[in-house]
Amino acid sequence: MTRVSPVTRPPPAADQVIVRLRLIGQMEAWTVRSESVLPAGRKTRALLAMIALANPRPVLRGRLAEQLWSRRPEEQARASLRQEVHRLLDALAPAGSDVVVVTRDQISLRPGAVWIDVEEVIRASADQPASLALLDGDLLEDLDGIDPNFDAWLNTERESLRDRARGIAESMLKAELEPEAAIAAAQRLLAIDRAHEGAWRALMRAHAARGERGLAVQAYDRCRAVLADLMDAAPSVETQHLLNAIRGPSHTRLPARPPQPAEDPEPPPPEAIPSPPPTRGPERSGTRGGVHIGVMPFRLAGVADEDAHLASGLADEITLALARFRWLFIVSSNSLGRFAAEQRDEAAIRRELGLDFLLDGTVQRFGGTIRANLRLLDLRAGNQIVWAQRFDRPADDLLSLQDEIAAEVVAQIDPEILLIEAKRSTNRSHVDATAYDLMLRAIPLMNRMERDAFLRAGQLLEDAITLEPDYAAAYAWYAYWHIFLVGQDWAADAPAVMRAAGELAERAIVLDPHDARGLSISGHVRAFLHRRLDEAKALHERALALNPNLAMTWALSAVTYAYAGDPEEAEQRAKRYKKLSPMDPHAFFFDAFFVLVHLMKRDYQAAVDTGRSVSQLNPSFSASYKPYLAALGHLHRDQEAETIRNRLLAIEPDFTIERFLDVTPMEREADRLHYAEGLRLAGIRERDLSATSAPAVLQATKDSQAPGEAAASGPPAVTPDDPG
């Protein structure tokens, strides 16, 4: 069959590209007008890929049929090929000119009509290595399993492409002598072959030569993790000797760069130092992780010249707001300006700047409204969009507009990135996990509020602290874990748990007094467990001064004010949390504060409506049921109250009025009695008749107060009409 171009559609001139074809990573095909012409079927894509990788040579039709339908008789295979050729031509039709040349015996691409990323990589050289950055994934990574013959061919093509790119990168690394150039060359080689120990050693040496011995140790840690993950192997003796030579004989804390001669003795020769033991030891340092995120200059559409600064101003505001999060490492829009051309190369951005996430978007004007469409790309997951939001604001106050949008953007992407990182850490090998990895793995387990998973989370956090005894974030999250251990009534020794929570929270502040999240968690420990509400307020205010866009702080400070008897202020703070992060992944906890506020304001119907929705977010979380149940009691909704009471008691079977009054941090006597009366009306028992002594939690609360501080009001006398 010969495909003849109609006279109305002349072939493109030589070197006139009309389709851009990406074969590295997930396959993509775009016209020069940005129309996707990627075929829908995997076989059709595989056909196009085989033709493209053979370019400029034609491919015999018989070979294509054999590679794609090896399990079918020859005639059936050729018939299937004819069908796929028609599908391919139809898919490429929007390009406006024939791209594929089909004859009776062979198929090829029209010369010069298609730009192919693989060809650019192959043309790279040591003098012109830029196109090596295109190799940011496996060749045709979404086309495995098409056919056994195709899989074998694809594996060969992958190895050939990697070998060529690896050879170019290796030659460049050998030629580089200056540390800066050596670091760039080593990173380029590692982007092609993550398990290349020679590149890891070159990176370690270059960092050490620049006085960045902490970064050199981090490079070793990353090398060890990669080898364990990909090859189930440990670094070679040569790499271990290099590590010890860089650390020096004492393995002490490394000096700041650049090192002074008196503080940086000549390291002993590697052969004079014994190899380190294969097991992970407590000396490990520099393993703390974080996320690298960049803010791309935003594109403008329909914005007048006098407002052209809006896009750059918004990007700068978001950059500054993100910089307040201690675990995020930010690359500003100014640094990304050179990548802001029409054809943005995310692969080059990731390789050159080491970014994990990229925030970009557009800013438009519609009459008196400014619209910002923003999205967050996960560059490690094929540029997958992991968050997107549209913001519409009046255009009359551009400075306020920038502040508002920036605040909401960072408040929303912080917990999203945290969960993405937790999932990625969980999917990685458990061999040689860092304290950062252990902490990340604990967070989703903790949020599930399932006892076994929750206890595993506690063990992970304890292991993280053991691994890095000065890791402030791990202490803060471990203190947070203790809060729920008491709140869910899972603590075998509540007084000991409460004391431990206080110690962990204080340690987190000492280790990092500028971490807003740690300060806020410490504030909640003071409020919920220890009834030290003034201290809690002060910690929350300091956290907000450091990071006014941390949604967690607004939520936790809201409940502190509720405990202090100020539901109006509590409601305002809770609303601020909700505006900043309306779809917060921790809403099962934070939204429950609205139920408490409505109950305190005697708006029982609002408390019930909110309680119904919040309790569905995580049915295993007991705290959301309690104010909901009290509101039902005040409304005398006996049937619904019975259902909710049974759910609560399934989680906390020992929950009673007496126990509630012993542990509640509510400061005003009227609030405590009002809450307790609602629970009583909803059918909660007055006391546990099997108990032989008063709960020890009250005494632990008193013991945990600051020296000289008077205890909070004790529980009221138990009413004589005890239903128990």
XYZ file of C-alpha atoms in Angstrom:
724
model
C 0.000 0.000 0.000
C 1.360 3.438 -0.910
C 0.222 6.503 0.888
C 0.199 9.411 -1.573
C -0.079 12.983 -0.342
C -2.971 14.942 -1.841
C -2.018 17.781 -4.158
C -3.615 20.206 -1.709
C -1.144 19.213 1.025
C 2.419 19.596 -0.210
C 5.153 17.915 1.775
C 7.081 20.122 4.131
C 10.376 21.504 3.042
C 13.547 19.844 4.242
C 14.291 20.551 7.923
C 10.813 22.022 8.444
C 9.763 20.406 11.716
C 6.018 19.955 12.057
C 5.931 17.365 14.903
C 7.973 17.125 18.119
C 8.286 13.548 19.372
C 9.383 12.648 22.890
C 10.366 9.015 23.395
C 12.288 9.323 26.677
C 9.993 8.868 29.660
C 6.326 8.775 28.747
C 5.800 9.112 25.019
C 4.521 12.460 23.733
C 3.840 13.863 20.256
C 2.984 17.519 19.616
C 2.565 19.651 16.535
C 4.285 23.023 16.296
C 0.875 24.499 17.170
C 0.928 22.566 20.488
C -1.725 20.041 19.426
C -1.241 16.545 20.784
C -1.028 13.966 17.985
C -0.034 11.045 20.187
C -1.916 7.911 19.055
C -4.339 6.497 21.604
C -3.412 2.806 21.232
C -0.214 1.374 22.707
C 0.478 -0.710 19.576
C 0.107 2.393 17.436
C 2.520 4.266 19.679
C 4.964 1.363 19.525
C 4.757 1.429 15.709
C 5.555 5.142 15.646
C 8.401 4.655 18.136
C 10.050 1.922 16.048
C 9.869 4.063 12.929
C 11.242 7.077 14.797
C 14.163 5.218 16.370
C 15.176 3.907 12.954
C 15.069 7.411 11.429
C 16.309 8.361 8.845
C 16.382 4.759 7.641
C 13.082 3.158 6.592
C 11.832 0.055 8.395
C 10.640 -3.030 6.554
C 6.967 -3.752 7.070
C 7.761 -7.428 7.656
C 10.090 -6.522 10.518
C 7.466 -4.274 12.106
C 4.864 -7.034 11.928
C 7.290 -9.553 13.412
C 8.265 -7.261 16.307
C 4.731 -6.223 17.242
C 2.760 -9.446 16.563
C 5.287 -12.224 17.037
C 2.655 -14.664 18.306
C 0.436 -14.391 15.243
C 0.771 -16.023 11.818
C 2.467 -13.807 9.243
C -0.703 -12.904 7.340
C -2.586 -11.956 10.479
C 0.390 -9.917 11.668
C 0.552 -7.997 8.384
C -3.212 -7.374 8.475
C -2.871 -5.992 12.001
C -0.006 -3.812 10.842
C -2.159 -2.334 8.068
C -4.829 -1.402 10.614
C -2.284 0.247 12.913
C -0.754 2.184 10.002
C -4.184 3.667 9.238
C -4.630 4.583 12.925
C -1.196 6.186 12.976
C -1.891 8.292 9.903
C -5.221 9.401 11.328
C -3.607 10.385 14.648
C -0.955 12.467 12.850
C -3.436 14.139 10.509
C -3.787 17.333 12.638
C -0.131 18.074 11.878
C -1.379 19.428 8.537
C 1.016 17.489 6.356
C 2.007 13.882 5.927
C 4.650 12.910 8.441
C 4.913 9.197 7.690
C 5.887 7.836 4.249
C 4.330 4.436 3.578
C 5.247 2.210 0.656
C 4.509 -1.407 -0.205
C 7.584 -2.722 1.591
C 8.665 -0.141 4.145
C 7.681 2.794 6.336
C 9.700 5.849 7.317
C 9.407 9.410 8.578
C 9.535 12.247 6.093
C 13.024 13.776 6.305
C 13.216 16.781 8.569
C 9.528 16.709 9.524
C 9.932 15.316 13.050
C 12.084 16.472 15.959
C 12.993 13.426 18.100
C 14.519 13.746 21.574
C 16.561 10.545 21.192
C 18.316 11.983 18.131
C 19.309 15.027 20.180
C 20.808 12.807 22.884
C 22.712 10.788 20.324
C 24.136 13.965 18.777
C 25.481 15.122 22.149
C 29.223 15.301 22.642
C 31.683 16.275 25.345
C 31.873 19.735 23.771
C 28.087 20.092 23.464
C 26.540 18.041 26.274
C 23.361 20.068 26.895
C 21.018 17.583 25.225
C 22.060 14.853 27.677
C 19.604 16.525 30.052
C 16.815 15.092 27.891
C 17.652 11.634 29.217
C 15.560 12.034 32.351
C 13.824 8.653 32.294
C 13.718 5.286 30.588
C 13.170 5.085 26.865
C 9.443 4.507 26.188
C 8.812 3.734 29.849
C 5.052 3.292 29.276
C 5.333 0.726 26.457
C 6.606 -2.380 28.244
C 4.647 -5.569 27.670
C 3.537 -4.884 24.076
C 5.026 -8.119 22.706
C 7.969 -10.362 23.708
C 9.904 -9.410 20.567
C 9.162 -5.733 21.059
C 10.240 -5.944 24.717
C 13.557 -7.522 23.738
C 14.107 -4.853 21.069
C 13.180 -2.091 23.531
C 15.623 -3.342 26.178
C 18.398 -3.328 23.588
C 17.549 0.215 22.506
C 17.448 1.388 26.105
C 20.856 -0.057 26.897
C 22.333 1.356 23.703
C 21.054 4.847 24.442
C 22.202 4.726 28.068
C 25.628 3.368 27.095
C 26.194 6.162 24.598
C 25.081 8.881 27.003
C 27.068 7.292 29.839
C 30.208 7.211 27.724
C 29.920 10.912 26.866
C 29.275 11.853 30.485
C 32.182 9.715 31.718
C 34.588 11.360 29.284
C 33.447 14.778 30.466
C 33.926 13.813 34.118
C 37.459 12.592 33.467
C 38.320 15.873 31.764
C 36.995 18.122 34.535
C 39.562 19.297 37.100
C 37.910 22.273 38.827
C 35.514 21.270 41.645
C 32.599 23.312 40.263
C 32.871 21.714 36.844
C 33.424 18.275 38.374
C 30.221 18.585 40.428
C 28.217 19.476 37.321
C 29.760 16.612 35.356
C 29.177 14.105 38.160
C 25.555 15.154 38.517
C 25.085 14.821 34.776
C 26.487 11.292 34.874
C 24.343 10.338 37.878
C 21.249 11.569 36.055
C 22.038 8.910 33.451
C 23.237 6.160 35.792
C 22.240 6.629 39.442
C 24.342 3.653 40.549
C 27.629 4.910 39.020
C 29.984 4.771 41.990
C 32.731 6.598 40.126
C 30.425 9.578 39.737
C 29.473 9.481 43.413
C 33.148 9.442 44.393
C 33.888 12.344 42.061
C 31.020 14.277 43.637
C 32.349 13.541 47.130
C 35.877 14.650 46.177
C 34.660 17.849 44.525
C 32.562 18.865 47.524
C 35.444 18.096 49.864
C 37.801 20.165 47.710
C 35.424 23.123 48.092
C 35.344 22.712 51.859
C 31.796 21.310 51.734
C 32.593 18.140 53.600
C 29.079 17.942 55.001
C 27.761 17.777 51.419
C 30.408 15.181 50.631
C 29.095 12.984 53.457
C 25.550 13.517 52.199
C 26.670 12.363 48.743
C 27.978 9.154 50.322
C 24.672 8.632 52.153
C 22.753 9.074 48.911
C 25.119 6.702 47.126
C 24.599 4.073 49.800
C 20.798 4.449 49.618
C 20.778 4.207 45.805
C 22.963 1.103 45.725
C 20.810 -0.573 48.369
C 17.627 0.334 46.510
C 18.710 -0.575 42.979
C 21.266 -3.328 43.486
C 20.810 -4.535 47.079
C 24.506 -3.772 47.544
C 26.733 -1.611 49.723
C 29.318 0.937 48.518
C 32.667 -0.496 47.542
C 35.697 -0.459 49.817
C 37.165 2.355 47.715
C 34.102 4.538 48.326
C 34.087 3.756 52.050
C 37.785 4.625 52.317
C 37.133 7.917 50.557
C 34.373 8.719 53.055
C 36.695 8.129 56.007
C 39.442 10.175 54.383
C 37.028 13.090 53.949
C 35.670 12.820 57.476
C 39.113 12.663 59.014
C 40.314 10.308 61.734
C 38.094 11.662 64.523
C 34.771 11.650 62.673
C 33.925 14.866 64.501
C 31.593 17.593 63.349
C 32.989 19.163 60.192
C 34.092 22.820 60.092
C 32.164 25.400 58.126
C 33.416 26.139 54.642
C 35.867 27.286 53.561
C 38.029 25.332 56.032
C 40.912 27.041 57.745
C 44.260 25.266 57.482
C 44.535 24.927 61.263
C 41.142 23.266 61.459
C 41.492 21.082 58.407
C 44.414 18.708 58.836
C 45.599 16.701 55.897
C 43.484 13.542 55.841
C 45.373 10.297 56.320
C 45.819 8.025 53.307
C 42.849 5.708 52.732
C 44.878 2.575 53.282
C 45.683 3.712 56.821
C 42.023 3.792 57.856
C 39.984 0.656 58.498
C 36.754 0.152 56.596
C 33.608 1.190 58.462
C 31.310 -1.549 59.689
C 28.518 -2.476 57.272
C 25.772 -1.708 59.778
C 24.337 1.762 60.338
C 25.899 3.466 63.337
C 24.893 6.407 65.469
C 27.624 8.617 63.980
C 25.604 9.132 60.828
C 25.106 12.810 60.003
C 23.887 14.975 57.220
C 21.006 12.674 56.376
C 18.225 15.139 57.010
C 16.102 15.612 53.965
C 13.715 18.094 52.524
C 12.059 19.072 49.293
C 13.490 21.365 46.628
C 10.829 23.467 44.947
C 11.076 26.202 42.339
C 8.660 28.966 41.396
C 8.615 29.544 37.638
C 7.919 33.086 36.383
C 4.203 33.136 35.617
C 2.910 33.769 32.103
C 0.738 36.803 31.369
C -2.421 36.865 29.255
C -4.622 39.904 28.685
C -2.780 42.005 31.266
C -1.948 45.610 30.414
C 1.672 46.730 30.314
C 1.286 48.790 33.476
C 0.225 45.621 35.324
C 2.913 43.404 33.797
C 4.755 43.392 37.113
C 1.900 41.407 38.668
C 3.183 38.014 37.515
C 6.711 38.558 38.822
C 5.384 40.132 42.018
C 3.105 37.172 42.699
C 5.923 34.710 42.026
C 8.181 36.619 44.438
C 5.502 36.655 47.154
C 4.981 32.902 46.816
C 8.738 32.339 46.932
C 9.044 34.352 50.150
C 6.063 32.594 51.706
C 7.448 29.146 50.859
C 10.792 30.080 52.380
C 9.103 30.231 55.812
C 8.611 26.449 55.785
C 11.743 24.967 57.343
C 11.659 21.698 55.423
C 11.301 23.304 51.964
C 14.324 24.453 49.969
C 13.280 27.175 47.529
C 14.617 28.272 44.132
C 13.224 31.678 43.219
C 11.588 32.688 39.970
C 14.604 34.874 39.167
C 16.818 31.802 39.062
C 14.322 30.063 36.795
C 13.924 33.012 34.430
C 16.176 31.567 31.757
C 13.929 28.503 31.517
C 10.785 30.577 30.988
C 10.769 30.410 27.190
C 7.761 29.193 25.268
C 9.078 25.613 25.250
C 9.842 25.031 28.932
C 12.232 22.171 29.518
C 11.308 20.670 32.896
C 13.963 17.975 32.484
C 16.703 20.585 32.205
C 15.290 22.418 35.218
C 15.400 19.263 37.306
C 18.886 18.305 36.213
C 20.518 21.723 36.514
C 18.802 22.936 39.677
C 17.993 19.628 41.390
C 14.311 20.479 41.817
C 11.693 18.009 43.005
C 8.644 20.221 42.428
C 7.927 23.148 40.132
C 5.150 25.695 40.616
C 4.055 27.513 37.483
C 0.931 29.057 36.008
C -0.685 31.959 34.206
C -2.073 35.326 35.277
C -5.002 36.785 33.321
C -7.281 39.809 33.562
C -11.029 39.688 32.894
C -12.418 43.178 33.286
C -11.992 44.044 36.946
C -10.911 40.539 37.948
C -7.430 39.020 38.041
C -7.319 35.255 37.610
C -4.294 33.146 38.523
C -4.259 29.529 37.369
C -1.465 27.765 39.234
C -0.270 24.180 39.275
C 2.388 22.153 41.049
C 4.384 19.629 39.018
C 6.186 16.640 40.529
C 9.317 16.556 38.369
C 10.293 13.134 39.708
C 7.004 11.622 38.513
C 7.109 12.609 34.859
C 5.972 16.198 35.522
C 2.705 14.937 36.976
C 0.336 17.681 38.138
C -0.164 17.002 41.846
C -2.002 20.190 42.773
C -3.854 22.836 40.787
C -6.006 25.766 41.802
C -7.630 28.826 40.296
C -7.710 32.105 42.203
C -10.039 34.960 41.206
C -9.530 38.292 42.941
C -10.683 41.899 42.348
C -8.015 43.898 40.562
C -8.458 47.054 42.624
C -5.725 46.237 45.180
C -2.880 44.320 43.543
C -0.684 44.173 46.646
C -3.415 42.580 48.740
C -4.168 40.271 45.849
C -0.586 39.020 45.824
C -0.538 38.534 49.586
C -3.827 36.616 49.646
C -3.018 34.298 46.757
C 0.509 33.601 48.008
C -0.793 32.750 51.481
C -3.377 30.286 50.183
C -0.991 28.683 47.688
C 1.705 27.859 50.216
C -0.782 26.784 52.887
C -2.323 24.288 50.481
C 0.777 22.820 48.872
C 2.712 22.325 52.129
C 0.550 19.416 53.403
C 0.150 18.038 49.868
C 3.909 17.837 49.382
C 4.297 16.331 52.843
C 1.926 13.480 51.959
C 3.567 12.952 48.552
C 6.956 12.733 50.226
C 5.581 10.324 52.825
C 4.209 8.053 50.114
C 7.442 8.185 48.147
C 9.457 7.359 51.259
C 7.158 4.420 52.060
C 7.634 3.023 48.554
C 11.409 3.143 48.827
C 13.528 0.360 50.233
C 13.687 0.127 54.027
C 17.416 -0.504 53.834
C 19.398 2.375 55.314
C 16.422 4.655 55.844
C 17.302 8.120 57.138
C 15.652 9.824 60.092
C 13.810 11.988 57.571
C 12.498 8.844 55.835
C 11.345 7.327 59.113
C 9.558 10.511 60.109
C 7.791 10.729 56.743
C 6.647 7.112 56.950
C 5.170 7.736 60.378
C 2.905 10.638 59.386
C 0.333 8.779 57.221
C 0.285 5.868 59.676
C -0.472 8.292 62.474
C -3.240 10.012 60.511
C -5.077 6.740 59.924
C -5.970 6.562 63.638
C -5.911 2.769 63.540
C -4.301 1.412 66.674
C -1.757 -0.996 65.138
C -0.699 1.441 62.423
C -0.565 4.246 64.975
C 1.753 2.275 67.254
C 4.020 1.511 64.283
C 4.179 5.245 63.640
C 5.376 5.807 67.190
C 8.129 3.245 66.765
C 9.268 4.895 63.522
C 9.469 8.286 65.215
C 11.385 6.830 68.136
C 13.804 5.203 65.671
C 14.226 8.531 63.875
C 15.248 10.245 67.111
C 17.615 7.401 67.973
C 19.185 7.738 64.543
C 19.508 11.528 64.769
C 19.286 12.731 68.376
C 19.300 16.414 67.330
C 16.568 16.265 64.660
C 14.022 18.836 65.870
C 11.247 17.911 63.435
C 11.256 14.284 64.599
C 10.852 15.394 68.219
C 7.943 17.663 67.283
C 6.075 14.948 65.380
C 6.737 12.456 68.173
C 5.231 14.899 70.677
C 2.248 15.238 68.327
C 1.928 11.432 68.313
C 1.767 11.425 72.122
C -1.158 13.866 72.015
C -3.250 11.399 70.048
C -2.087 8.486 72.180
C -3.750 10.166 75.155
C -6.671 11.567 73.188
C -7.627 8.152 71.789
C -7.286 6.581 75.272
C -4.589 4.233 74.026
C -2.025 5.134 76.684
C -1.386 2.379 79.209
C 0.275 4.941 81.502
C -1.282 8.321 80.713
C 0.776 10.335 83.231
C 4.032 9.010 81.794
C 2.873 9.715 78.254
C 1.923 13.274 79.147
C 5.294 13.901 80.747
C 7.062 12.437 77.729
C 5.055 14.653 75.374
C 6.127 17.735 77.299
C 9.787 16.728 77.242
C 9.701 15.994 73.517
C 7.983 19.293 72.746
C 10.498 21.260 74.777
C 13.380 19.454 73.106
C 11.975 20.308 69.667
C 11.931 24.007 70.552
C 15.464 23.939 71.962
C 16.808 22.248 68.831
C 15.023 24.577 66.402
C 13.383 27.650 67.975
C 12.486 28.996 64.509
C 10.387 26.067 63.293
C 6.775 27.267 63.280
C 5.363 23.753 63.061
C 7.369 22.573 66.040
C 6.328 25.613 68.081
C 2.670 25.063 67.255
C 2.782 21.377 68.157
C 4.477 22.320 71.416
C 1.694 24.814 72.039
C -0.941 22.133 71.595
C 0.894 19.862 74.021
C 0.779 22.691 76.572
C -2.920 23.320 75.943
C -4.425 19.862 75.507
C -2.298 17.763 77.839
C -1.021 20.223 80.438
C -3.720 22.937 80.607
C -1.085 25.681 80.394
C -3.152 27.821 78.054
C -1.227 31.089 78.373
C 1.998 29.332 77.421
C 0.214 27.660 74.531
C -1.071 31.007 73.241
C 2.424 32.484 73.364
C 3.877 29.580 71.403
C 1.158 29.795 68.762
C 1.709 33.537 68.369
C 5.432 33.012 67.911
C 4.698 30.319 65.328
C 2.408 32.698 63.419
C 5.055 35.418 63.523
C 7.499 33.007 61.921
C 5.024 31.598 59.403
C 1.598 33.269 59.187
C 0.550 30.868 56.428
C 0.867 27.610 58.356
C -2.705 26.298 58.469
C -1.919 23.915 61.338
C -1.026 26.815 63.609
C -4.272 28.659 62.964
C -6.243 25.483 63.701
C -4.367 24.546 66.877
C -4.436 28.105 68.181
C -8.193 28.131 67.542
C -8.806 25.224 69.876
C -6.528 26.796 72.487
C -8.761 29.867 72.560
C -11.812 27.603 72.742
C -10.333 25.866 75.800
C -9.730 29.324 77.305
C -13.414 30.194 76.944
C -13.195 32.531 73.930
C -15.270 30.865 71.184
C -15.441 34.057 69.084
C -11.670 34.296 68.715
C -11.506 30.525 68.270
C -13.996 30.685 65.416
C -12.091 33.468 63.636
C -8.868 31.490 63.796
C -10.568 28.309 62.643
C -12.028 30.197 59.677
C -8.564 31.505 58.822
C -7.239 27.935 58.787
C -10.097 26.867 56.514
C -9.584 29.765 54.104
C -5.888 29.018 53.832
C -6.328 25.286 53.297
C -9.939 24.368 52.445
C -9.037 20.787 51.450
C -6.448 20.128 54.125
C -5.525 16.422 54.436
C -5.635 16.804 58.232
C -9.189 18.178 58.184
C -10.467 15.158 60.140
C -8.673 16.682 63.138
C -8.747 20.419 62.488
C -12.386 20.649 61.355
C -13.491 19.002 64.588
C -12.620 22.279 66.318
C -15.586 23.896 64.555
C -17.873 21.386 66.274
C -16.517 22.397 69.675
C -16.898 26.117 68.909
C -20.526 25.674 67.786
C -21.249 23.695 70.951
C -19.743 26.413 73.151
C -21.848 29.051 71.381
C -24.971 26.916 72.004
C -25.516 26.607 68.254
C -26.349 22.926 68.576
C -27.713 22.432 65.082
C -24.537 23.803 63.508
C -22.499 21.543 65.805
C -24.526 18.513 64.700
C -24.327 19.391 60.995
C -20.587 19.918 61.182
C -20.109 16.851 63.394
C -21.870 14.628 60.857
C -19.522 15.668 58.067
C -16.318 15.786 60.119
C -16.809 12.380 61.728
C -17.009 10.825 58.272
C -13.526 12.067 57.367
C -11.960 9.591 59.778
C -14.427 7.351 61.672
C -11.571 6.047 63.843
C -10.879 9.461 65.398
C -12.739 9.606 68.702
C -12.400 13.332 69.471
C -14.716 14.367 66.633
C -17.588 12.388 68.163
C -17.547 14.017 71.612
C -18.777 17.589 70.931
C -21.062 16.178 68.227
C -22.570 13.808 70.777
C -22.950 16.568 73.378
C -24.830 18.722 70.855
C -27.151 15.807 70.098
C -27.769 15.445 73.823
C -28.775 19.081 74.166
C -31.113 18.686 71.182
C -32.541 15.442 72.644
C -31.836 13.589 69.389
C -31.851 10.252 71.171
C -31.767 7.942 68.157
C -28.818 9.649 66.445
C -27.135 10.076 69.816
C -27.295 6.327 70.389
C -25.560 5.668 67.079
C -22.784 8.185 67.738
C -22.398 7.062 71.364
C -21.849 3.471 70.216
C -19.209 4.602 67.720
C -17.401 6.606 70.394
C -17.481 3.805 72.973
C -16.201 1.318 70.403
C -13.014 3.427 70.330
C -12.953 4.533 73.984
C -14.974 1.966 75.953
C -13.991 3.554 79.287
C -15.187 7.046 78.386
C -17.411 8.505 81.140
C -18.541 11.913 82.384
C -16.103 11.637 85.258
C -13.231 10.810 82.930
C -14.150 13.663 80.600
C -14.137 16.165 83.448
C -10.791 14.841 84.672
C -9.009 15.316 81.350
C -10.756 18.179 79.533
C -8.538 21.264 79.194
C -11.546 23.607 79.130
C -10.779 26.368 81.613
C -14.183 27.877 82.447
C -16.366 25.930 84.825
C -19.516 26.868 82.895
C -18.074 25.446 79.662
C -17.066 22.198 81.361
C -20.481 21.699 82.962
C -22.324 22.588 79.765
C -20.268 20.102 77.721
C -20.661 17.398 80.375
C -24.412 17.923 80.573
C -24.725 17.363 76.834
C -22.790 14.106 77.089
C -24.936 13.070 80.032
C -28.141 13.779 78.084
C -26.726 11.723 75.207
C -26.402 8.669 77.451
C -22.748 8.685 78.518
C -22.257 6.965 81.900
C -21.416 9.102 84.905
C -18.498 6.981 86.069
C -16.842 3.597 85.655
C -18.148 1.619 88.642
C -15.392 -0.958 88.257
C -12.714 1.642 89.012
C -11.357 1.486 92.544
C -9.574 4.818 92.526
C -9.841 8.159 90.806
C -8.102 8.401 87.436
C -4.448 9.270 87.596
C -4.672 11.598 84.641
C -5.857 14.544 86.742
C -2.869 14.285 89.050
C -0.548 14.038 86.042
C -2.087 17.208 84.669
C -1.432 19.002 87.958
C 2.108 17.664 88.100
C 2.834 18.891 84.593
C 1.957 22.510 85.389
C 4.689 25.068 85.705
C 6.163 25.462 89.200
C 4.016 27.671 91.390
C 1.083 27.562 88.952
C -2.312 26.890 90.461
C -4.151 23.842 89.234
C -7.067 24.260 86.888
C -10.531 23.992 88.338
C -11.250 20.505 89.576
C -14.203 18.434 88.483
C -17.604 19.283 89.894
C -19.293 16.965 92.299
C -20.919 13.985 90.626
C -24.661 14.371 90.514
C -26.684 11.917 92.609
C -28.842 10.736 89.731
C -26.065 8.473 88.484
C -27.348 6.377 85.574
C -24.450 3.973 86.008
